[in-house]
XYZ file of C-alpha atoms in Angstrom:
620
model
C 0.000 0.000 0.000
C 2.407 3.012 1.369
C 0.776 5.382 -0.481
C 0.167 9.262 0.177
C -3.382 10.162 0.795
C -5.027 13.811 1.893
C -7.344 12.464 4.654
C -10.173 14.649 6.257
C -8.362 15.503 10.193
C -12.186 13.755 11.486
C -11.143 11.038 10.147
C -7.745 10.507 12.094
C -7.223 8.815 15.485
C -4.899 7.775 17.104
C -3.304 3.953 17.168
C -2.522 1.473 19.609
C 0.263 0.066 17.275
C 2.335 3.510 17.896
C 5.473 1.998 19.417
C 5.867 5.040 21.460
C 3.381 5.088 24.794
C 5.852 7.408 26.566
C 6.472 11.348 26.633
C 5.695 13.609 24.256
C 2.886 15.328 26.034
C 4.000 19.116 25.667
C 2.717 20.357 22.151
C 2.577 23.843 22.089
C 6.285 24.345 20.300
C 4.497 22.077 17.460
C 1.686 23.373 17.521
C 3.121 26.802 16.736
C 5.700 25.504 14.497
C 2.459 24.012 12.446
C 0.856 26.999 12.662
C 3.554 29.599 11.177
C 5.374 27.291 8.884
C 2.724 24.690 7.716
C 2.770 20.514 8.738
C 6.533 19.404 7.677
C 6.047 15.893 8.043
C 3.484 13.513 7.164
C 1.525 11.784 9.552
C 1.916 7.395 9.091
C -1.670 5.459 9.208
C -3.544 2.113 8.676
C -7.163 1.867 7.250
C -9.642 1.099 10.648
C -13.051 0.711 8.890
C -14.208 3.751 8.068
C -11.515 6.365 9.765
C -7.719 5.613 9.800
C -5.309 4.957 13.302
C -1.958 7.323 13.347
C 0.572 4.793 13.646
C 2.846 7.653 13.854
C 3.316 10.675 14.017
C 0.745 11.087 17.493
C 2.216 14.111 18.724
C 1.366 15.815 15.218
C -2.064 14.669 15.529
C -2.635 16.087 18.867
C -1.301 19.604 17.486
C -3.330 19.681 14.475
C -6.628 19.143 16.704
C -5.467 21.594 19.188
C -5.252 24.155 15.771
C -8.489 23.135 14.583
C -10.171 23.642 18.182
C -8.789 27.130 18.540
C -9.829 27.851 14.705
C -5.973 28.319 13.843
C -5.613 24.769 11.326
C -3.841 26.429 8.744
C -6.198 27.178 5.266
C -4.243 23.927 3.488
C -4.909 21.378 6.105
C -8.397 22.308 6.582
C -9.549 20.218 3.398
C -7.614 17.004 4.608
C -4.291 15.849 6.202
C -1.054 14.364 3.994
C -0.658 10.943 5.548
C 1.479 8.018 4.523
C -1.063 4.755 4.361
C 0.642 2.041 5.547
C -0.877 -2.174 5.517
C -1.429 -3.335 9.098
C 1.353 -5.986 8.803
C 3.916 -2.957 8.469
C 2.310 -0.751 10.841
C 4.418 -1.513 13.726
C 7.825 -1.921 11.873
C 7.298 1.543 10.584
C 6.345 2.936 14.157
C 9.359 1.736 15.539
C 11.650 2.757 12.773
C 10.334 6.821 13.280
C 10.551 6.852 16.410
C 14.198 5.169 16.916
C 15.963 6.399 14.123
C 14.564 10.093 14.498
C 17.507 12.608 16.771
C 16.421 15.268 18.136
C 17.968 18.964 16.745
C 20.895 19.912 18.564
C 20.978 22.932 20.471
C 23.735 24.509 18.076
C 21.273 24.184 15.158
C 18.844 25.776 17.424
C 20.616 28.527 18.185
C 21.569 29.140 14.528
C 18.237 28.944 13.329
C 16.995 31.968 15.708
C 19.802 33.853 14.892
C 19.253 33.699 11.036
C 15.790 34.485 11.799
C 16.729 37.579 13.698
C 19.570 38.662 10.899
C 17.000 38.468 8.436
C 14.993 41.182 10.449
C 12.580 38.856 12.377
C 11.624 40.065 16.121
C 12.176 37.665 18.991
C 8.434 38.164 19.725
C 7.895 36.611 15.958
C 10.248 34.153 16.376
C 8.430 33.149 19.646
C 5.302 32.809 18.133
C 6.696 30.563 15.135
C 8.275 28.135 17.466
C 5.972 28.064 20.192
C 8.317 29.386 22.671
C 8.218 32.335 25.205
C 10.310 35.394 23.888
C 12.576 34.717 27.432
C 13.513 31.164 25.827
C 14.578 32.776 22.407
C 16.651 35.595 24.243
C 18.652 32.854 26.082
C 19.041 30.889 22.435
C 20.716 33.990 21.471
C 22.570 35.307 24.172
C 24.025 31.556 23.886
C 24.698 32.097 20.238
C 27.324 35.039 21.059
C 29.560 32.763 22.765
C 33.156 32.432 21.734
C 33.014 29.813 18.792
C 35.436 27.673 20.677
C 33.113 27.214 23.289
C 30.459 26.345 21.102
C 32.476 24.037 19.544
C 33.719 22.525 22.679
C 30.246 22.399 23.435
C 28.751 20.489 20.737
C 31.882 18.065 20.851
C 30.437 16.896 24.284
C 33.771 18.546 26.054
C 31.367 21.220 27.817
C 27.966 20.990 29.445
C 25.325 23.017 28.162
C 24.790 24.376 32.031
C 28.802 25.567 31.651
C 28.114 27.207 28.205
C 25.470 29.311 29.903
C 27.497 30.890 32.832
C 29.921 31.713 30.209
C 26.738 34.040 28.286
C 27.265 36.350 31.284
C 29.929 38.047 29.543
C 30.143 39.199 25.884
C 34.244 39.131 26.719
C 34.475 35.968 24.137
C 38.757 36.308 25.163
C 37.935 35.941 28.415
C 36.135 33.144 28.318
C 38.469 31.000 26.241
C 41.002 31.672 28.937
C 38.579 30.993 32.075
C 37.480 27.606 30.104
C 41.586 26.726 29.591
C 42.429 27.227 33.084
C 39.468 25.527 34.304
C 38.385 22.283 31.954
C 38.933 19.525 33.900
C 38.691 20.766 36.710
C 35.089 19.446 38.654
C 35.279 22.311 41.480
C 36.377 25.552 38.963
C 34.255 24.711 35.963
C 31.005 24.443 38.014
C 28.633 26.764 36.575
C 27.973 28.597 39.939
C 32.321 28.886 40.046
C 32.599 30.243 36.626
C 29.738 33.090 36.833
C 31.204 33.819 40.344
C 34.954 34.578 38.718
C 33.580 36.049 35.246
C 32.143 38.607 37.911
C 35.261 39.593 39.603
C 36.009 41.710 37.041
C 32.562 43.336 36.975
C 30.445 45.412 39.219
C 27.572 43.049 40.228
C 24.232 42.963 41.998
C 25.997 42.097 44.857
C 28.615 44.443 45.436
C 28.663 46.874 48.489
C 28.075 49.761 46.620
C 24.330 48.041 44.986
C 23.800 47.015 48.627
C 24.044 50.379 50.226
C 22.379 52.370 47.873
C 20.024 49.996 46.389
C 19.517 48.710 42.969
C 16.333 50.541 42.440
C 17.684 53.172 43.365
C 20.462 53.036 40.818
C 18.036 52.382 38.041
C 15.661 55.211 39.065
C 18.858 57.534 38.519
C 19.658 56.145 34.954
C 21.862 53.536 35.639
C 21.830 50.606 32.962
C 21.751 46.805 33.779
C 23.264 43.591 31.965
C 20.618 40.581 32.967
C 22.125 37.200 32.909
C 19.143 35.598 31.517
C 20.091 31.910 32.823
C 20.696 33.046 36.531
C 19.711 36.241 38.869
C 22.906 37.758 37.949
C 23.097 41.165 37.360
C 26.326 43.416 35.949
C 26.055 47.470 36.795
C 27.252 49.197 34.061
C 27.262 52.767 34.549
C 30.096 51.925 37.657
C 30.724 56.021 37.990
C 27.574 56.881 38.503
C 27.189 54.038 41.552
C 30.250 55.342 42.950
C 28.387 58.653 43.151
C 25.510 58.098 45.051
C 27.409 55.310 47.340
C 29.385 58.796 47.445
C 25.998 60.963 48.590
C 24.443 58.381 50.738
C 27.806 58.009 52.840
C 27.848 62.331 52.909
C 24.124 61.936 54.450
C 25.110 59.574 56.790
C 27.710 62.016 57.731
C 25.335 64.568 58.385
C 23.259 62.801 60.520
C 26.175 61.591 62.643
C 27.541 64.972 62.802
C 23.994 66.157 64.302
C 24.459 63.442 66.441
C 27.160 65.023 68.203
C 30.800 63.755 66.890
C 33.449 66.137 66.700
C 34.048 65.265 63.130
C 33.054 62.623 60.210
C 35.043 61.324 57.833
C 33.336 59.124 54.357
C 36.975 58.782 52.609
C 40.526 57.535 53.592
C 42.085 53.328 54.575
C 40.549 51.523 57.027
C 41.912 52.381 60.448
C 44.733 50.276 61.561
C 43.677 48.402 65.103
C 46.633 50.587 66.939
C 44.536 54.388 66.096
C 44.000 55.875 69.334
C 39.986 55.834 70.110
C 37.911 56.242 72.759
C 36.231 52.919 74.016
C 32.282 53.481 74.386
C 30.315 50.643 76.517
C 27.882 48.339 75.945
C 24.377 48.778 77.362
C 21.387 46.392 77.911
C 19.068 46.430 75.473
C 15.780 47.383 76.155
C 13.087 45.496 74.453
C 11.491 48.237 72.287
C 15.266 48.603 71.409
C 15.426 44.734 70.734
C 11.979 45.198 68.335
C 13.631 48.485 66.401
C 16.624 46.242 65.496
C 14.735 43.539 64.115
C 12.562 45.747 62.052
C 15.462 47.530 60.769
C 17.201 44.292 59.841
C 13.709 42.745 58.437
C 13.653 45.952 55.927
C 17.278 46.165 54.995
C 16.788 43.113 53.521
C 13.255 43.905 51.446
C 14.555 47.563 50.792
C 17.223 49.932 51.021
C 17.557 51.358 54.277
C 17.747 55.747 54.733
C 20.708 56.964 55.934
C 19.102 57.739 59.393
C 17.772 54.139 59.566
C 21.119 53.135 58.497
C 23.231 54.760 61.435
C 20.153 53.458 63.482
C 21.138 50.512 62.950
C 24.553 50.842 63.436
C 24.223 52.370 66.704
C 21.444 49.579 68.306
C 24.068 46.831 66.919
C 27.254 48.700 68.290
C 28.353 50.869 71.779
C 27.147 53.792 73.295
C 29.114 56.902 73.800
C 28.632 59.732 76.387
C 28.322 63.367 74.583
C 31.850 64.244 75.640
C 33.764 61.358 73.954
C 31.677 62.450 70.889
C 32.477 65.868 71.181
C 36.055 64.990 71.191
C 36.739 62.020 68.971
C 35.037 61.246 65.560
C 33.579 58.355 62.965
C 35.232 57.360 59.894
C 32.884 55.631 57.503
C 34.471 53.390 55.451
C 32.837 51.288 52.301
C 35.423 48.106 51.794
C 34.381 46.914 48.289
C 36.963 44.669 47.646
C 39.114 42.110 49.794
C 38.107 40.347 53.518
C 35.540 42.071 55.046
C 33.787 43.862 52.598
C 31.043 46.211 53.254
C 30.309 49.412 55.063
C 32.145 49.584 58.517
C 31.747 52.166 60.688
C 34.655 53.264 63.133
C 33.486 55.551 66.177
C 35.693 57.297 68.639
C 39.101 57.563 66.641
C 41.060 60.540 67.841
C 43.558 62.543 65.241
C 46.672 63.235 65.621
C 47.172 65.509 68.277
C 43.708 65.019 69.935
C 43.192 63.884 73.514
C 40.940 62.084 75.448
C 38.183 63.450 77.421
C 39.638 63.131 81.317
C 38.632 59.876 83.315
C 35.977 60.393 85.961
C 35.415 58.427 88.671
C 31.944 57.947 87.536
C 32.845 56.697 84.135
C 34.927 53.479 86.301
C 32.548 51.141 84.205
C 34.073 52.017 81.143
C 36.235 48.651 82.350
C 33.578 46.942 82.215
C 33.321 47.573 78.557
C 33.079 43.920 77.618
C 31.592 42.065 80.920
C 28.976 40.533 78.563
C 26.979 37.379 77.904
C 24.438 35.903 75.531
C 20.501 36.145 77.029
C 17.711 34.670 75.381
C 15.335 37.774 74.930
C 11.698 35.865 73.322
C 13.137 34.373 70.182
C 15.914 36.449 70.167
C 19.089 36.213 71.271
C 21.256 39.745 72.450
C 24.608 40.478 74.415
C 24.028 42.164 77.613
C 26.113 43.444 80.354
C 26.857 41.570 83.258
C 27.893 43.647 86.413
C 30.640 42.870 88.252
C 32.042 40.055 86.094
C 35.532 40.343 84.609
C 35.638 41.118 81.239
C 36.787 38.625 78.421
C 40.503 40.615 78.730
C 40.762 40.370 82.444
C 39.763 36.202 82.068
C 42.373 36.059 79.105
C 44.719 37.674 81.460
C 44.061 35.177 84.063
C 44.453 31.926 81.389
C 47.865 33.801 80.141
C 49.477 33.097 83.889
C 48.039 29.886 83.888
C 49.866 28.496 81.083
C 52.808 30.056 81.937
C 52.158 27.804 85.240
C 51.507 25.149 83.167
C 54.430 25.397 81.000
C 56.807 25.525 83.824
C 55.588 22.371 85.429
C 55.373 20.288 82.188
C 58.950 21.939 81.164
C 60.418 19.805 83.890
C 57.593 16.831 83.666
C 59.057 14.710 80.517
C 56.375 11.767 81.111
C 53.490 14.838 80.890
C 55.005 16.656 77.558
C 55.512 13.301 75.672
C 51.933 12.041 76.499
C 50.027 15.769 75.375
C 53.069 15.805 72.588
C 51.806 12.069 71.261
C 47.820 13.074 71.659
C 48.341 16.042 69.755
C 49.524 14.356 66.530
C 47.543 11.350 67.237
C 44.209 13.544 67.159
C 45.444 13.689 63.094
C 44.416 10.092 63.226
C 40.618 11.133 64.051
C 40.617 14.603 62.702
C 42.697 14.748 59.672
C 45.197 17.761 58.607
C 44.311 20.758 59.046
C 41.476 20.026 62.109
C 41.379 21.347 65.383
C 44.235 22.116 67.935
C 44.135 21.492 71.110
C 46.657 23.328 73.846
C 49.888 22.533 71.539
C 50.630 24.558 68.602
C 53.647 22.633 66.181
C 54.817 24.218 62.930
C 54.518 27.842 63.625
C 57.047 30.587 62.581
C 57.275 31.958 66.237
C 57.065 30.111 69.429
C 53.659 31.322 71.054
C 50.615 32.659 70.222
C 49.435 34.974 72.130
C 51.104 38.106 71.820
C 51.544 41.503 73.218
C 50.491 42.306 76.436
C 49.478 38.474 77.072
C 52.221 37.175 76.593
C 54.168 39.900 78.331
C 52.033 38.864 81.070
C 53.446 35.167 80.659
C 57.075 36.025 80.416
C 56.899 38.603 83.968
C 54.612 35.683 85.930
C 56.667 33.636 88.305
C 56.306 30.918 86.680
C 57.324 32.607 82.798
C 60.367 33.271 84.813
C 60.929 29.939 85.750
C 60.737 28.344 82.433
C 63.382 31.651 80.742
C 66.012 29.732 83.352
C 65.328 26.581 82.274
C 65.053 27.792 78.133
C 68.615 29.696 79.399
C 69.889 26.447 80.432
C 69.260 24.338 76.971
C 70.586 27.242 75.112
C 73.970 26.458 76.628
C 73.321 23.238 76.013
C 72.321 23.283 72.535
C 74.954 23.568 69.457
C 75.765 27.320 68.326
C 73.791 26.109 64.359
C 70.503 24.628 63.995
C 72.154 22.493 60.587
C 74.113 20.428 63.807
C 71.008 19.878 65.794
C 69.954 16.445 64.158
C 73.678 15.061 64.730
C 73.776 16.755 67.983
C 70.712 15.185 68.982
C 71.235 11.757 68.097
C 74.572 11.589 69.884
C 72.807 12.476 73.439
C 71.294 9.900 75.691
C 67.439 9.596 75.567
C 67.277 10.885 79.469
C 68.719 14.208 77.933
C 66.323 14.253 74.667
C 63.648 13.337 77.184
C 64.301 16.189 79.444
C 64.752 18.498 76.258
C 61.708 16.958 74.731
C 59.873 18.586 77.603
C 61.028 22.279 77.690
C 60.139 21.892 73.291
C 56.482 21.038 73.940
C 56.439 23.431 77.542
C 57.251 26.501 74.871
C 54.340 25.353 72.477
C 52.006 25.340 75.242
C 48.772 27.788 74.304
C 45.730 27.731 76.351
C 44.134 31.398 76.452
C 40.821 32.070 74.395
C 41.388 34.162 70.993
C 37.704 34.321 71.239
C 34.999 34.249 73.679
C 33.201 31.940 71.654
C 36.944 29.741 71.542
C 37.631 27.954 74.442
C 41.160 25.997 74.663
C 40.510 25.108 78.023
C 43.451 26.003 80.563
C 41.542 24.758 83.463
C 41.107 21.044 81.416
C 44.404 21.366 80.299
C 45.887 21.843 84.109
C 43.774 19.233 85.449
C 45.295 16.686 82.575
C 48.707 17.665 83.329
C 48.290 16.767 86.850
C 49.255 20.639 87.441
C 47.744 22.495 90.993
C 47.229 25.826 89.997
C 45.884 26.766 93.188
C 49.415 26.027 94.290
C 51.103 28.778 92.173
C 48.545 31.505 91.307
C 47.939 34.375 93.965
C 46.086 37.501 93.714
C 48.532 40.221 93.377
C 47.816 44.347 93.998
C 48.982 45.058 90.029
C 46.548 42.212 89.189
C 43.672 44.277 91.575
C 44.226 47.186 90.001
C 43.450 46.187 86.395
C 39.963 45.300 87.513
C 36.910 47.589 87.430
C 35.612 48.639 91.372
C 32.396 45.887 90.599
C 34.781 43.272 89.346
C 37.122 43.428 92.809
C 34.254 43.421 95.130
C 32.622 41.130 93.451
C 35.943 38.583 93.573
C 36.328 39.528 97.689
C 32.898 38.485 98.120
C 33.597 35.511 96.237
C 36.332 34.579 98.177
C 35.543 36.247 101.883
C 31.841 36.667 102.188
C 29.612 39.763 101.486
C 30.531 40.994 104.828
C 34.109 41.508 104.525
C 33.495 42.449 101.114
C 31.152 45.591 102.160
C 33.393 47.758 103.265
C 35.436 48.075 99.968
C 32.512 49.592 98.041
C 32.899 52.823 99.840
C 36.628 52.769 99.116
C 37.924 55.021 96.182
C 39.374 52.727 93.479
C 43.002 53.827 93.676
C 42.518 52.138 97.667
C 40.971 49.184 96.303
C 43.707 46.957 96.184
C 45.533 47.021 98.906
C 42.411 46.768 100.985
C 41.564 43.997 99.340
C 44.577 41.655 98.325
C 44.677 40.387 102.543
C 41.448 38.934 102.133
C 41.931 36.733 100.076
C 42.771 33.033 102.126
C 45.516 30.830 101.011
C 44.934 28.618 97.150
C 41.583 30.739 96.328
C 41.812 30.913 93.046
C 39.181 32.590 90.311
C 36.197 31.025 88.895
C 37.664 31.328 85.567
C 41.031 29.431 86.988
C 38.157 26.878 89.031
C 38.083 22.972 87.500
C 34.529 22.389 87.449
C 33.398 20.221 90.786
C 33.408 16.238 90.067
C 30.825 13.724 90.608
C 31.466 11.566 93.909
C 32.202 8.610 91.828
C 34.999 10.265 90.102
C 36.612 11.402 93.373
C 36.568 8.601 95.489
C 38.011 6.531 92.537
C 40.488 9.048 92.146
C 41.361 9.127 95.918
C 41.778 5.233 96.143
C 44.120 4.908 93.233
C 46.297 7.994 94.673
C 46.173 5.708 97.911
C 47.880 2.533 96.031
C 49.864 4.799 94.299
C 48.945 4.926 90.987
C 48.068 8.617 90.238
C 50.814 10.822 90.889
């Protein structure tokens, strides 16, 4: 039979012998195709009495009677359909044949196709309609056909995915994204699509820089500012990158203003960041209130729906940061600073920095909580959670003090201990075992440049402690000892006798001994450490008058009551602060130490196991 026939589109159904029972449920694209261009390819049926069955071709069928329905069959289908008649025996054979040998266009053809269809003065709305696409769809076609031709060709070689060849659409840089794709192909982490739109935009202002944050992208296209969309992600590029940097410019000289009616000697929106040694003036930290708690939360809610005002935006600032009396505004200033590049970036604000030449308002007695600056801890407010101010607790500098001279007590003991400093020496690279490189440290720190961590004033602190002196004599005594090159140590060291590599062994891992907090939030645990080490550090530590006098008046009454009782405490809170200490330092009894120097109290169990083996001797 396999004849052509024009066949009235009543007279078609469908077939069960269609091969294909699967997919091919979206029709619109044919549908539209059909309607602008006309049916391309004939539809394959077997006689069925008196209509025919569409042995192929059933997605065809279904977009012809969706044409007819909405009146838009075109005029030379209307009289009858071109179909292929096929006898029953071959009906199947045929089926399979379309439906397996058929390939689907590939993208590259696709993309060529629009753009001829665009170079020969076609609009992407018309080429929407002809396909049966959304405009959005034939934008991205086209944005994809302006790709370097390498790419492309990489592309349709199977080399590149076609997720890859779309980040690379975000720029029209077609140099740029040869070399990106060199330096990258093969690699599974750097050619990620989200990895190769995030370094195509290094180079570019995008939606996300500080700049678009502070003033708001809105705000930026009210003013005239143009846009490049990436139309396969939210991406955005700004284009017009002078005229952002001038109204990041005015909205930093407005939040001048309103910090300079707030009081501050002066306001700077220009100039480095500050480097952590400028002079300021320390403000303190106040509880919040709860309508203050509610104003921060709405302020953060909108910043992220909107762009905040200037006012709202120092508002912020100020709930989130400390509070300063009106002289130490008066006689320091702010420097607002908007990092767009590098760590950190953003808009920082740094209050109370004093020029050159300026000094600091005179300390009043009545400002003595201006120690307590950062006596602080996390409350649960509702569902939020805020830092308050706690009164009369040390502040996180006064505990790090405290943890500085106990490791220097700690290093001392272990420096002459060589059992102790093998044992925390072998746990320390054995936690590699369970961590892997690179995890966390615990008390030793190996493979550093400089002996020590903490620095400055903490570990001046270390060094002038009884006990820092202890372990310079014995660190004076292996220098001696030690040959005059490091290049000799590893013969030197294998010639000596393992009592003197043990004993050496133990000053090494003494000096790498680190147990003060970098953080609040950080805790190397000095205390644990002490009690592991078998170290007492009641036994060492004592209160001191210098020690006294570097706490707030709260903080040392608060420690004598700790230590004596509130009624031999009472007296000191009438006493001036410069008094304060040596009124206080001979109440304290004999091994009292801190609570931040305390071991946390043991459960019976522990302690009378502990006190039987120290009977038989085992625990030393």
């Amino acid at each position: 039979m396999n004849q052509i026939q024009t066949i009235p589109l009543s007279k078609l159904k469908a077939s069960k012998l269609n091969v294909r029972k699967t997919g091919g449920k979206a029709i619109e694209e044919l549908a539209a195709s059909i309607r602008a261009t006309g049916l391309q390819q004939n539809l394959g049926v077997i006689p069925d009495g008196t209509s025919f069955g569409v042995v192929f071709g059933g997605r065809r069928l279904r977009a012809l009677q969706q044409l007819h329905k909405a009146g838009d069959l075109p005029h030379d289908l209307v009289l009858g359909i071109p179909c292929r008649v096929l006898a029953a025996e071959e009906a199947q054979e045929a089926s399979l044949a379309e439906n397996t040998i058929r390939e689907a266009m590939n993208p590259l053809d696709q993309f060529a196709a629009f753009q001829a269809l665009v170079d020969e003065g076609k609009d992407t709305a018309e080429v929407a309609a002809r396909f049966g696409v959304t405009e959005t769809v034939v934008k991205q076609r086209l944005r994809l056909a302006r790709v370097s031709p390498k790419l492309l060709q990489a592309y349709g070689a199977g080399e590149m995915r076609l997720e890859q060849l779309q980040a690379y659409a975000l720029t029209d840089d077609q140099e740029r994204q040869e070399a990106h794709w060199k330096r990258v192909r093969g690699n599974d982490w750097g050619s990620r699509p989200e990895e190769i739109r995030r370094e195509l935009l290094r180079e570019e202002v995008s939606g996300s820089d500080p700049r678009v944050e502070l003033v708001g992208l809105q705000t930026y296209i009210d003013a005239g500012g143009e846009l490049r969309r990436d139309l396969f992600s939210d991406a955005v590029v700004v284009l017009d990158v002078p005229l952002l940097d001038r109204l990041a410019g005015e909205y930093l000289e407005q939040m001048a203003e309103v910090l300079r009616a707030d009081g501050w000697g002066w306001v700077e929106t220009s100039g480095e960041r500050p480097d952590h040694t400028t002079p300021r003036i320390e403000g303190t930290y106040e509880e919040s209130t709860d309508e203050e708690i509610a104003e921060l939360d709405r302020l953060e809610e909108e910043a992220e729906a909107r762009c905040l005002t200037p006012a709202e935006r120092v508002r912020l600032q100020t709930l989130e940061g400390r509070v300063y009396t009106a002289e130490q505004k008066a006689a320091s200033g702010v420097r607002l600073q908007l990092v767009t590049s590098g760590y950190g970036q953003g808009l920082c604000m740094y209050a109370g920095l004093l020029r050159d030449g300026q000094e600091a308002p005179p300390a009043e007695e009545e400002q003595e909580g201006q120690g307590e600056q950062e006596d602080r801890q996390t409350v649960q407010v509702g569902t939020h959670e805020r830092t308050v101010k706690v009164p009369g607790q040390p502040s996180f500098a006064a505990i790090q003090r405290l943890q500085a001279e106990a490791t220097a007590i700690v290093q001392a003991e272990v420096a002459t201990s060589p059992h102790i400093a093998m044992a925390l020496l072998v746990a320390r690279l054995a936690a590699d075992i369970y961590q892997g490189y690179g995890g966390p440290r615990r008390w030793l720190y190996i493979g550093r440049e400089v002996s020590g961590r903490a620095a400055g004033p903490l570990r001046q602190v270390m060094e002038e402690s009884p006990a820092g002196e202890r372990l310079a004599k014995i660190e004076a005594h292996w220098r001696k000892q030690l040959p005059n090159k490091a290049a000799d140590l590893p013969r030197w060291a294998v010639e000596q006798p393992p009592q003197t590599l043990q004993a050496l062994l133990a000053f090494l891992v003494a000096r790498e001994i680190d147990a003060v907090d970098f953080s609040p939030g950080a805790k190397d645990g000095v205390v644990e450490l002490a009690d592991v080490a078998a170290v007492d550090l009641a036994a060492d530590w004592v209160p001191t008058e210098e020690w006294l006098g570097t706490l707030p008046k709260p903080v040392i009454v608060a420690m004598v009551t700790d230590a004596a009782g509130p009624k031999k405490a009472e007296p000191l809170a009438k006493l001036k602060k410069d008094e304060l200490p040596a009124a206080a330092l001979p109440l304290f009894p004999d091994r009292w130490l801190p609570p931040a120097l305390r071991a946390p109290e043991k459960p019976r169990k522990e302690k009378a196991a502990r006190g039987k083996a120290a009977a038989a001797g085992d625990v030393a």
